[in-house]
CSV table of C-alpha atoms in Angstrom, one decimal:
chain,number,residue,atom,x,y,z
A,1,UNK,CA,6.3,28.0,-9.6
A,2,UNK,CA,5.0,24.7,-8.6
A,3,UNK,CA,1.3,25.5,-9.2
A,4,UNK,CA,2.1,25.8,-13.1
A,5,UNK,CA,3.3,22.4,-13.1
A,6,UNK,CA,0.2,21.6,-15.4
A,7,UNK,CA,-2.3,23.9,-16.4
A,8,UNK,CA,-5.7,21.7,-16.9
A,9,UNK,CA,-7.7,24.1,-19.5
A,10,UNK,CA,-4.3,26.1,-21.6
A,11,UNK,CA,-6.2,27.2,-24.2
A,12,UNK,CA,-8.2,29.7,-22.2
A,13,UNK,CA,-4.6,31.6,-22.1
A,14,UNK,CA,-5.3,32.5,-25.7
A,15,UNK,CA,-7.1,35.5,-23.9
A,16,UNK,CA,-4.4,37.3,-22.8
A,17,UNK,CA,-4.0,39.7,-25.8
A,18,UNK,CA,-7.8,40.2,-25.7
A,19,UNK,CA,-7.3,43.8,-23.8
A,20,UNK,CA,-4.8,44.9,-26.0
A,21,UNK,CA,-6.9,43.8,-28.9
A,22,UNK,CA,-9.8,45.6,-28.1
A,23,UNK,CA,-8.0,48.8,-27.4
A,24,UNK,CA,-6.4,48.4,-31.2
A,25,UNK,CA,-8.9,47.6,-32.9
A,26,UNK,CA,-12.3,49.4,-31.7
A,27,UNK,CA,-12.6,53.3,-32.0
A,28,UNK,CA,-11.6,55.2,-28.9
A,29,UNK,CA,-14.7,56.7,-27.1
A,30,UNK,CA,-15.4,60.2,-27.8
A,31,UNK,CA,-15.5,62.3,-24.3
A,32,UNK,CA,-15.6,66.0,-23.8
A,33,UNK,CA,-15.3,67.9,-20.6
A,34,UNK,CA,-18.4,69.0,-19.4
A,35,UNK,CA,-17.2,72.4,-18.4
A,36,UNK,CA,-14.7,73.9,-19.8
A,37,UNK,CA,-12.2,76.9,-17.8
A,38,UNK,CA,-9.5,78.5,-19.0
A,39,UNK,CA,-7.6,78.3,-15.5
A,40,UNK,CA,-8.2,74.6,-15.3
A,41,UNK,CA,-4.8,74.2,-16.0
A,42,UNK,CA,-3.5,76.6,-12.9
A,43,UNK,CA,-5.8,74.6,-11.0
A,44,UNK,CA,-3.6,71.8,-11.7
A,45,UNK,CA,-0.6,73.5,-11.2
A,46,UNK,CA,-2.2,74.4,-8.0
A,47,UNK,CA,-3.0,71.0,-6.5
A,48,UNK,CA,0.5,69.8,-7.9
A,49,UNK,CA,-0.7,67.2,-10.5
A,50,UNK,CA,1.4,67.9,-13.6
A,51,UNK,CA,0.8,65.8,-16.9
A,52,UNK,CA,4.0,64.2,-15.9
A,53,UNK,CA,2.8,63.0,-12.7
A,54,UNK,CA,-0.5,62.0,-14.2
A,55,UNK,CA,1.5,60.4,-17.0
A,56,UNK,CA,3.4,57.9,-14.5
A,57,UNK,CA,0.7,57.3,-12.3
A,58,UNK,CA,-1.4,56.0,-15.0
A,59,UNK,CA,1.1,53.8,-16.8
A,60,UNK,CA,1.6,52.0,-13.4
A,61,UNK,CA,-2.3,51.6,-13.2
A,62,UNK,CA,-2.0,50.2,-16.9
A,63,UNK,CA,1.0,47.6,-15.9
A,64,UNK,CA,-0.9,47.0,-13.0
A,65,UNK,CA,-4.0,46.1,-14.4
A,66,UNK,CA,-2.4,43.8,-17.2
A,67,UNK,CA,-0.2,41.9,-14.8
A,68,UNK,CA,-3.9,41.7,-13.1
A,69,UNK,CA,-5.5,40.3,-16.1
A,70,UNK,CA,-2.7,37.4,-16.9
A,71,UNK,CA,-2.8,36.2,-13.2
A,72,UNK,CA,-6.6,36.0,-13.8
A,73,UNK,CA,-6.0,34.0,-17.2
A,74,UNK,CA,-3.7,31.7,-15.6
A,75,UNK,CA,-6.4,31.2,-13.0
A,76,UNK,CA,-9.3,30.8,-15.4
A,77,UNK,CA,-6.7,27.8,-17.3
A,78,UNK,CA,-6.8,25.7,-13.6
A,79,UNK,CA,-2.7,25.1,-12.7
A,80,UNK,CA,-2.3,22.0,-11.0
A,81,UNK,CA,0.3,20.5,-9.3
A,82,UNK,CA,0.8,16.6,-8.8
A,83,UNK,CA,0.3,15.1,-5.4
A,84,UNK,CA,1.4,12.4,-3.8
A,85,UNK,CA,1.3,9.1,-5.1
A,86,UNK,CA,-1.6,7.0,-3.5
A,87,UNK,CA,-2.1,3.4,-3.6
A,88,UNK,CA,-5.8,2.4,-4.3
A,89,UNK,CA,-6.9,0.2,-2.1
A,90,UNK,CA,-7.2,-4.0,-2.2
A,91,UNK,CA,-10.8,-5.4,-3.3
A,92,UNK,CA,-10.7,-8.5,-1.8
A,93,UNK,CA,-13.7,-11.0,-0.2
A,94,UNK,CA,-16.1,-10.3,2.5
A,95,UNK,CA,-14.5,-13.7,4.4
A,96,UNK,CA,-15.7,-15.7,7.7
A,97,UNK,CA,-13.7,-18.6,9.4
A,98,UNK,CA,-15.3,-21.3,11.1
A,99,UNK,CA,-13.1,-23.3,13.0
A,100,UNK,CA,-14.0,-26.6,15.7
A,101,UNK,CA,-13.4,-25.9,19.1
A,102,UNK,CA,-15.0,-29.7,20.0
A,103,UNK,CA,-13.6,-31.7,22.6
A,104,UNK,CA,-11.9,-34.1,19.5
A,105,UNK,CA,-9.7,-30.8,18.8
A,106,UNK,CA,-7.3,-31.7,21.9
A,107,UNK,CA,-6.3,-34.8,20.3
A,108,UNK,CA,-2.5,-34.7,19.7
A,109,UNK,CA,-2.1,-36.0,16.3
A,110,UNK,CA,-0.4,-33.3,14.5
A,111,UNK,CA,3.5,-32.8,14.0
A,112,UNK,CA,4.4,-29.0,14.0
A,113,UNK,CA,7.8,-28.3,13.1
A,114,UNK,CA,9.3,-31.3,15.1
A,115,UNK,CA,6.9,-31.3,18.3
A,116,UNK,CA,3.6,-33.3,18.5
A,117,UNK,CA,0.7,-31.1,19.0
A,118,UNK,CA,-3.2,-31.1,19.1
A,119,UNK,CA,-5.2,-30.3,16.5
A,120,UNK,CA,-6.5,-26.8,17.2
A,121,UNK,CA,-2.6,-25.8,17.8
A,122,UNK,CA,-2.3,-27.0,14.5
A,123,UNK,CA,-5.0,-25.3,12.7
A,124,UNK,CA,-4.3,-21.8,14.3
A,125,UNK,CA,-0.7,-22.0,12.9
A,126,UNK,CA,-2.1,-22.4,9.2
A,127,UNK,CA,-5.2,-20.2,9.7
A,128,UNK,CA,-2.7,-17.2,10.9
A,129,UNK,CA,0.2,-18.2,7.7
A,130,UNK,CA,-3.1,-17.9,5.8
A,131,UNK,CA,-4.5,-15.0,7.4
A,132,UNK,CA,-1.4,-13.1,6.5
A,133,UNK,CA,-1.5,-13.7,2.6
A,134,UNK,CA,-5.5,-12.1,2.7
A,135,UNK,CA,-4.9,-8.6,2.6
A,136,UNK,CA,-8.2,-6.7,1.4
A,137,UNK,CA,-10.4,-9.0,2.6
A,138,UNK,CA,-13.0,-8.4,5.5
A,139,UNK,CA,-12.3,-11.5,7.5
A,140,UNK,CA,-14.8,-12.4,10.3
A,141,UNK,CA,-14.1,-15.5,13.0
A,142,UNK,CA,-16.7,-17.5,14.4
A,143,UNK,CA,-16.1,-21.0,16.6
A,144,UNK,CA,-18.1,-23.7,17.3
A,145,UNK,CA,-18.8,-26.5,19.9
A,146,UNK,CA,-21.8,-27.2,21.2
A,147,UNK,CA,-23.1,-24.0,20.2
A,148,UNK,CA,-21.4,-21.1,17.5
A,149,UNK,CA,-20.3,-17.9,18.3
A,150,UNK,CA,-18.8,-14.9,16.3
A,151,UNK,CA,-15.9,-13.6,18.2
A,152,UNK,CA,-14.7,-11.1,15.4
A,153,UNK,CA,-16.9,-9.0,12.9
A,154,UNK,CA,-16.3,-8.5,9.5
A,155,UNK,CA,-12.8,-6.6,9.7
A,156,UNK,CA,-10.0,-5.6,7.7
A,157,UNK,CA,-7.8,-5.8,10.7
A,158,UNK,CA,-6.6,-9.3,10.6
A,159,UNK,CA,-4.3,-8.8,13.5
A,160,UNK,CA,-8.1,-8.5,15.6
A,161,UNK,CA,-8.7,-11.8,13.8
A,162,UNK,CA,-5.6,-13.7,14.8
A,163,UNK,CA,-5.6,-12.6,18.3
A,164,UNK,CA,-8.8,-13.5,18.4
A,165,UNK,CA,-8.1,-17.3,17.0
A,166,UNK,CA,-4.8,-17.5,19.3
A,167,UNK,CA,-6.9,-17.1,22.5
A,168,UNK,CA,-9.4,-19.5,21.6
A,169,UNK,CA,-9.3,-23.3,23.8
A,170,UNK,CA,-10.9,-26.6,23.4
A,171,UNK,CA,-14.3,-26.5,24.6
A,172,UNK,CA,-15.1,-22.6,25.2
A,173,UNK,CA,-18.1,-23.6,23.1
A,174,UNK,CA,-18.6,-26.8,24.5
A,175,UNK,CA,-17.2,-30.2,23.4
A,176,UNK,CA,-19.7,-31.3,21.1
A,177,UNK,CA,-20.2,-30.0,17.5
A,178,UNK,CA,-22.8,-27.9,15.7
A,179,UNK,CA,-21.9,-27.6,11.9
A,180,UNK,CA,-25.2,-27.0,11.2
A,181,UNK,CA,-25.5,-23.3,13.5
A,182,UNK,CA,-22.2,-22.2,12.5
A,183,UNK,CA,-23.2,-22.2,9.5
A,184,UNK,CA,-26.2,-20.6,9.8
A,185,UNK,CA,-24.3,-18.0,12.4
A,186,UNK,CA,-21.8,-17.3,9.2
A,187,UNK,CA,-24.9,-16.8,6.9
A,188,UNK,CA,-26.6,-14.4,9.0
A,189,UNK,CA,-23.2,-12.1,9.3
A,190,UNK,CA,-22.2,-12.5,5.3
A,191,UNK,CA,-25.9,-11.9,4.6
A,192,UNK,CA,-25.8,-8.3,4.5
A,193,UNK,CA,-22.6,-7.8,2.8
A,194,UNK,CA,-22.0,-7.1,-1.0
A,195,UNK,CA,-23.1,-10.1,-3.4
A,196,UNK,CA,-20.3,-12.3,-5.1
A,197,UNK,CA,-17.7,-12.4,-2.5
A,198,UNK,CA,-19.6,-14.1,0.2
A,199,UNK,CA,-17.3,-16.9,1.3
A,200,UNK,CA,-17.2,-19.4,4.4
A,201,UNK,CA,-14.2,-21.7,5.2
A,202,UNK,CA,-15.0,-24.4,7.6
A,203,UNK,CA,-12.9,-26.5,9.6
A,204,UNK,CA,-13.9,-29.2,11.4
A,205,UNK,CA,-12.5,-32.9,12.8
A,206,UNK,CA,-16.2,-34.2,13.5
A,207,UNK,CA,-19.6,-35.1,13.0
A,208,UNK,CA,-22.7,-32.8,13.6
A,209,UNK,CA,-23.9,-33.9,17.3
A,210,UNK,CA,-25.5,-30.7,18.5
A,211,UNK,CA,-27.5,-27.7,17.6
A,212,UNK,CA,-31.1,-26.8,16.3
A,213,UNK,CA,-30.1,-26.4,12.7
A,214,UNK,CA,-29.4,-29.2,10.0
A,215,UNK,CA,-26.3,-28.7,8.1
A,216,UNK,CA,-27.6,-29.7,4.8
A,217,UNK,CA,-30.4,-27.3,5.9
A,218,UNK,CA,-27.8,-24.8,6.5
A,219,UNK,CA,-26.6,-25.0,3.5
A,220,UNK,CA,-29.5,-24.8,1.3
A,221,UNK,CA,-29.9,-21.3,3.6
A,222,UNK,CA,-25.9,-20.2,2.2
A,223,UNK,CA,-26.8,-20.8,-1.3
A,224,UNK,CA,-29.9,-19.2,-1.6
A,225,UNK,CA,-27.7,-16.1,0.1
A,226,UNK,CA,-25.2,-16.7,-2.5
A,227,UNK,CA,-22.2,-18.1,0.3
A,228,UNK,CA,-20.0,-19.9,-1.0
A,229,UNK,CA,-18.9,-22.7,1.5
A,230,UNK,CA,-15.3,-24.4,1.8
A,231,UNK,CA,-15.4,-27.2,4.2
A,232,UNK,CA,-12.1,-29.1,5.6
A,233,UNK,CA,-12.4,-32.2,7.3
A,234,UNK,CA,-9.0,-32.1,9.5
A,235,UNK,CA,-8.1,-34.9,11.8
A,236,UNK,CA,-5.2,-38.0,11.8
A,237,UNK,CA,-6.3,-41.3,10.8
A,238,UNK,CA,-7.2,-41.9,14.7
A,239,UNK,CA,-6.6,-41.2,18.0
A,240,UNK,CA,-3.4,-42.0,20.5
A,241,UNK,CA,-3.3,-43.2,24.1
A,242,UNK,CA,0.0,-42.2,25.6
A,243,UNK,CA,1.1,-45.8,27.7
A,244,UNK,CA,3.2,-46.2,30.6
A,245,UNK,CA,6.0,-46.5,29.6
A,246,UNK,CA,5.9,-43.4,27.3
A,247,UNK,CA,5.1,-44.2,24.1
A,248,UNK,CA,2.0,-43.5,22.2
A,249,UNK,CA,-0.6,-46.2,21.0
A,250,UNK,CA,-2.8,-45.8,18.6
A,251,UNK,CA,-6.4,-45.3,19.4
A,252,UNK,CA,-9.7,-45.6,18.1
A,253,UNK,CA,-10.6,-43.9,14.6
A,254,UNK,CA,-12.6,-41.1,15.3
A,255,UNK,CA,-15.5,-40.6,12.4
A,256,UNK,CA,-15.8,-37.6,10.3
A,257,UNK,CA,-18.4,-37.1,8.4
A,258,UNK,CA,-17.0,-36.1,5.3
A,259,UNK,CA,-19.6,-37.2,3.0
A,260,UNK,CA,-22.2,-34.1,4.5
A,261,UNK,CA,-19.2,-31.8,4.1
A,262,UNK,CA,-18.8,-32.8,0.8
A,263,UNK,CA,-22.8,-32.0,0.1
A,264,UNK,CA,-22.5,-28.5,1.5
A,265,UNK,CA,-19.4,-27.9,-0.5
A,266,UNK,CA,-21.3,-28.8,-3.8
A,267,UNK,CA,-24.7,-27.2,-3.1
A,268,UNK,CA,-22.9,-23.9,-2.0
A,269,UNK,CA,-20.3,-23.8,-5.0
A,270,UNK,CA,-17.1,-24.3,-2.7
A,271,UNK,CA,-14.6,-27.3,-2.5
A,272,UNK,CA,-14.4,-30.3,0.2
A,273,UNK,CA,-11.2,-30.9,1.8
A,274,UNK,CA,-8.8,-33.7,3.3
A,275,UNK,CA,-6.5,-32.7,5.3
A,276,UNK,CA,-4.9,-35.1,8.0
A,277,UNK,CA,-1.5,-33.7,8.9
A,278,UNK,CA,-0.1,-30.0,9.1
A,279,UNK,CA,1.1,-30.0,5.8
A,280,UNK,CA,-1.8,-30.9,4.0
A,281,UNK,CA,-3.9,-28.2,5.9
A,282,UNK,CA,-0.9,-25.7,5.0
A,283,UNK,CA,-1.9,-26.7,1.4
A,284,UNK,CA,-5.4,-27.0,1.4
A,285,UNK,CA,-5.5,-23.1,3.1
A,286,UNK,CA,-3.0,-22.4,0.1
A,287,UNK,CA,-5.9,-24.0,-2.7
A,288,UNK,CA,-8.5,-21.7,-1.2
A,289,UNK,CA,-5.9,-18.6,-1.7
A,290,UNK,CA,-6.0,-19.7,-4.9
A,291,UNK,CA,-9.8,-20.4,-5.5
A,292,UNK,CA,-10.7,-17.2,-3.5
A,293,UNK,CA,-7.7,-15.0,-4.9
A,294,UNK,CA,-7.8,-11.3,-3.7
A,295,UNK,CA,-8.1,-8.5,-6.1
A,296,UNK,CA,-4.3,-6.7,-6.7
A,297,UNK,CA,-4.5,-3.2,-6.1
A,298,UNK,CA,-4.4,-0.9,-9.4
A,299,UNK,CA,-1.2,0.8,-10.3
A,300,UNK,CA,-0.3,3.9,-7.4
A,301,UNK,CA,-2.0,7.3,-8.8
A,302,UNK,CA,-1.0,10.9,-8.3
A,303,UNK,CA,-3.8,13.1,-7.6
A,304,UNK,CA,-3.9,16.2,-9.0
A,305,UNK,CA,-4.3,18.8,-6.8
A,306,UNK,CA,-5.7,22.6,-7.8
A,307,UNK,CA,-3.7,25.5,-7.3
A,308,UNK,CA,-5.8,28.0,-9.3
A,309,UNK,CA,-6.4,30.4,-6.0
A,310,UNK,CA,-2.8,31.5,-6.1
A,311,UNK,CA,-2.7,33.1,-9.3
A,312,UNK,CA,-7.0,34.3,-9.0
A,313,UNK,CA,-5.6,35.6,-5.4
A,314,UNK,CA,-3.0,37.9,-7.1
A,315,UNK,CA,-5.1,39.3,-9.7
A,316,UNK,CA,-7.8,40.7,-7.4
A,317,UNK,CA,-5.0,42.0,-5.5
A,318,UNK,CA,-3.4,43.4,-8.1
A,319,UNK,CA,-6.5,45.0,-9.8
A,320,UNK,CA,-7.6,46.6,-6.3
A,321,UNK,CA,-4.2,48.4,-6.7
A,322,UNK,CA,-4.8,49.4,-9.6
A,323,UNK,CA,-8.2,51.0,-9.6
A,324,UNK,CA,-8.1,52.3,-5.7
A,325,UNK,CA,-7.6,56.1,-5.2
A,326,UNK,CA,-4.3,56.9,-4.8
A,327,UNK,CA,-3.3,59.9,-2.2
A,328,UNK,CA,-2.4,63.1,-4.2
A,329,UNK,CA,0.5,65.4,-2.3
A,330,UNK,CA,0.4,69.5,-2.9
A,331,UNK,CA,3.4,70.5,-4.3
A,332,UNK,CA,3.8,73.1,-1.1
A,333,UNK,CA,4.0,69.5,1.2
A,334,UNK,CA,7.0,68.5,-1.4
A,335,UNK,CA,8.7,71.4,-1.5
A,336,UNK,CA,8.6,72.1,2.6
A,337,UNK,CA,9.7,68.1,2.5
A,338,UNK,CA,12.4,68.9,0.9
């Protein structure tokens, strides 16, 4: 039967010669009738109960109540039968991206595949490879121009994140850039989360030219919450003017302040980044994979599942056959049956 696939306590079977042990082994009881005819045996006779018929009837009680008492041994030992196997969840990082949606973002700098394309096009190709190797983590999305918004919670349904990050355009937060109040925004949403796996990622092609909060002051407010911040200054060495007679000239170098990113990096216990073309942003999303890895899941389990109510079912069943009154036939019902 599959419910004595395992049997958790066996040693509580060592009980089942303990009827047959005590009958052995202690005196019988003494009983005597309490009156005492000399027709009781006509009486009998009468009601068609011979010592035969009381002979089998109580040998099938006896087997009865035995097969009883190992179903209720079996019981008492806890059969089990294995489940399932169940994979244990990842453990992986409560995670928020922060990613530039400034009016610089548009600039078409960045080769993907074998097509020129703007910066943010860029970014959301790496950001959903990277997206796809972070399963376990909670990952949150917030953007930033002029002013920061989240647009996903905290989830562990990344395709809600990518989606998210695919319908997201140039300016839908203005085109200036707040460093400083995205960070704060990504502060106030990690805050609350579990300590130790509190961890920012911010991309950005600019400097800080809007918002009420400092970003050195926003980062001395994400170490003292224990955030760990990864910044990533992304951008080409400078701007392109298409001409008229459609080629591209190079433009003016557009600044990024990659000294204050480095300052957050280092007060918050993350890493600065350079990336100026797709590939190194493919491998600086890669390092962070590495820095922030997630946790593997444990080896798949079977759960034990307990079957002891089969067995514990039969024996009361069995033992309420035994010891219920049984319907006695006169022998005048037999014999006009027959």
């Amino acid at each position: 039967m599959s419910w004595l696939q395992d049997l958790a306590w066996p040693w509580l079977l060592l009980a089942l010669p303990l009827p047959w042990l005590v009958r052995r082994l202690l005196p019988p009881v003494a009983t005597g009738a309490a009156l005492r005819v000399p027709w009781a045996d006509r009486l009998d006779t009468a009601a068609g109960v011979t010592g035969g018929r009381r002979g089998a009837r109580g040998g099938l009680r006896l087997w009865l109540a035995a097969v009883a008492w190992a179903c209720l041994c079996v019981a008492a030992a806890r059969p089990q039968a294995l489940g399932e196997a169940v994979q244990p969840p990842q453990a992986g990082r409560d995670l928020m991206l922060a990613v530039d949606l400034s009016g610089s973002m548009a600039e078409e700098d960045m080769l993907l595949g074998n097509r020129v394309v703007d910066r943010l096009t860029a970014a959301k190709a790496v950001i959903a490879d990277f997206l796809d190797r972070r399963g376990g983590d909670r990952v949150g999305l917030l953007v930033f121009g002029r002013r920061a918004y989240a647009v996903a919670p905290l989830t562990l349904d990344r395709d809600s994140v990518r989606e998210q990050l695919m319908t997201s355009v140039v300016g839908l937060a203005g085109r200036e850039t707040a460093i400083g109040d995205a960070i704060g925004l990504a502060v106030k949403r990690l805050r609350g989360q579990p300590e130790g796996q509190r961890v920012l990622i911010l991309l950005t092609d600019g400097v800080n030219t809007a918002g009420l909060l400092e970003p050195l002051k926003a980062a001395e407010l994400a170490r003292d919450a224990g955030v760990r911040v990864h910044t990533i200054a992304f951008g080409g060495a400078g701007g392109a003017m298409q001409s008229p007679f459609g080629f591209r000239l190079p433009g003016p170098v557009e600044e990024i302040d990659e000294d204050t990113l480095q300052r957050i990096a280092d007060m918050t216990g993350g890493r600065m980044f350079r990336g100026r073309d797709t590939g190194e942003l493919a491998g600086i999303y890669a390092e962070i994979d590495r820095l922030e890895p997630v946790e593997r899941p444990a080896e798949a389990v079977r759960p034990r599942i307990e079957r002891y109510h089969v067995p514990l079912a039969w024996a009361l069943g069995l033992a309420l056959l035994a010891w219920m009154p049984w319907p006695r036939r006169r022998r005048g019902l037999m014999e006009a049956a027959g």
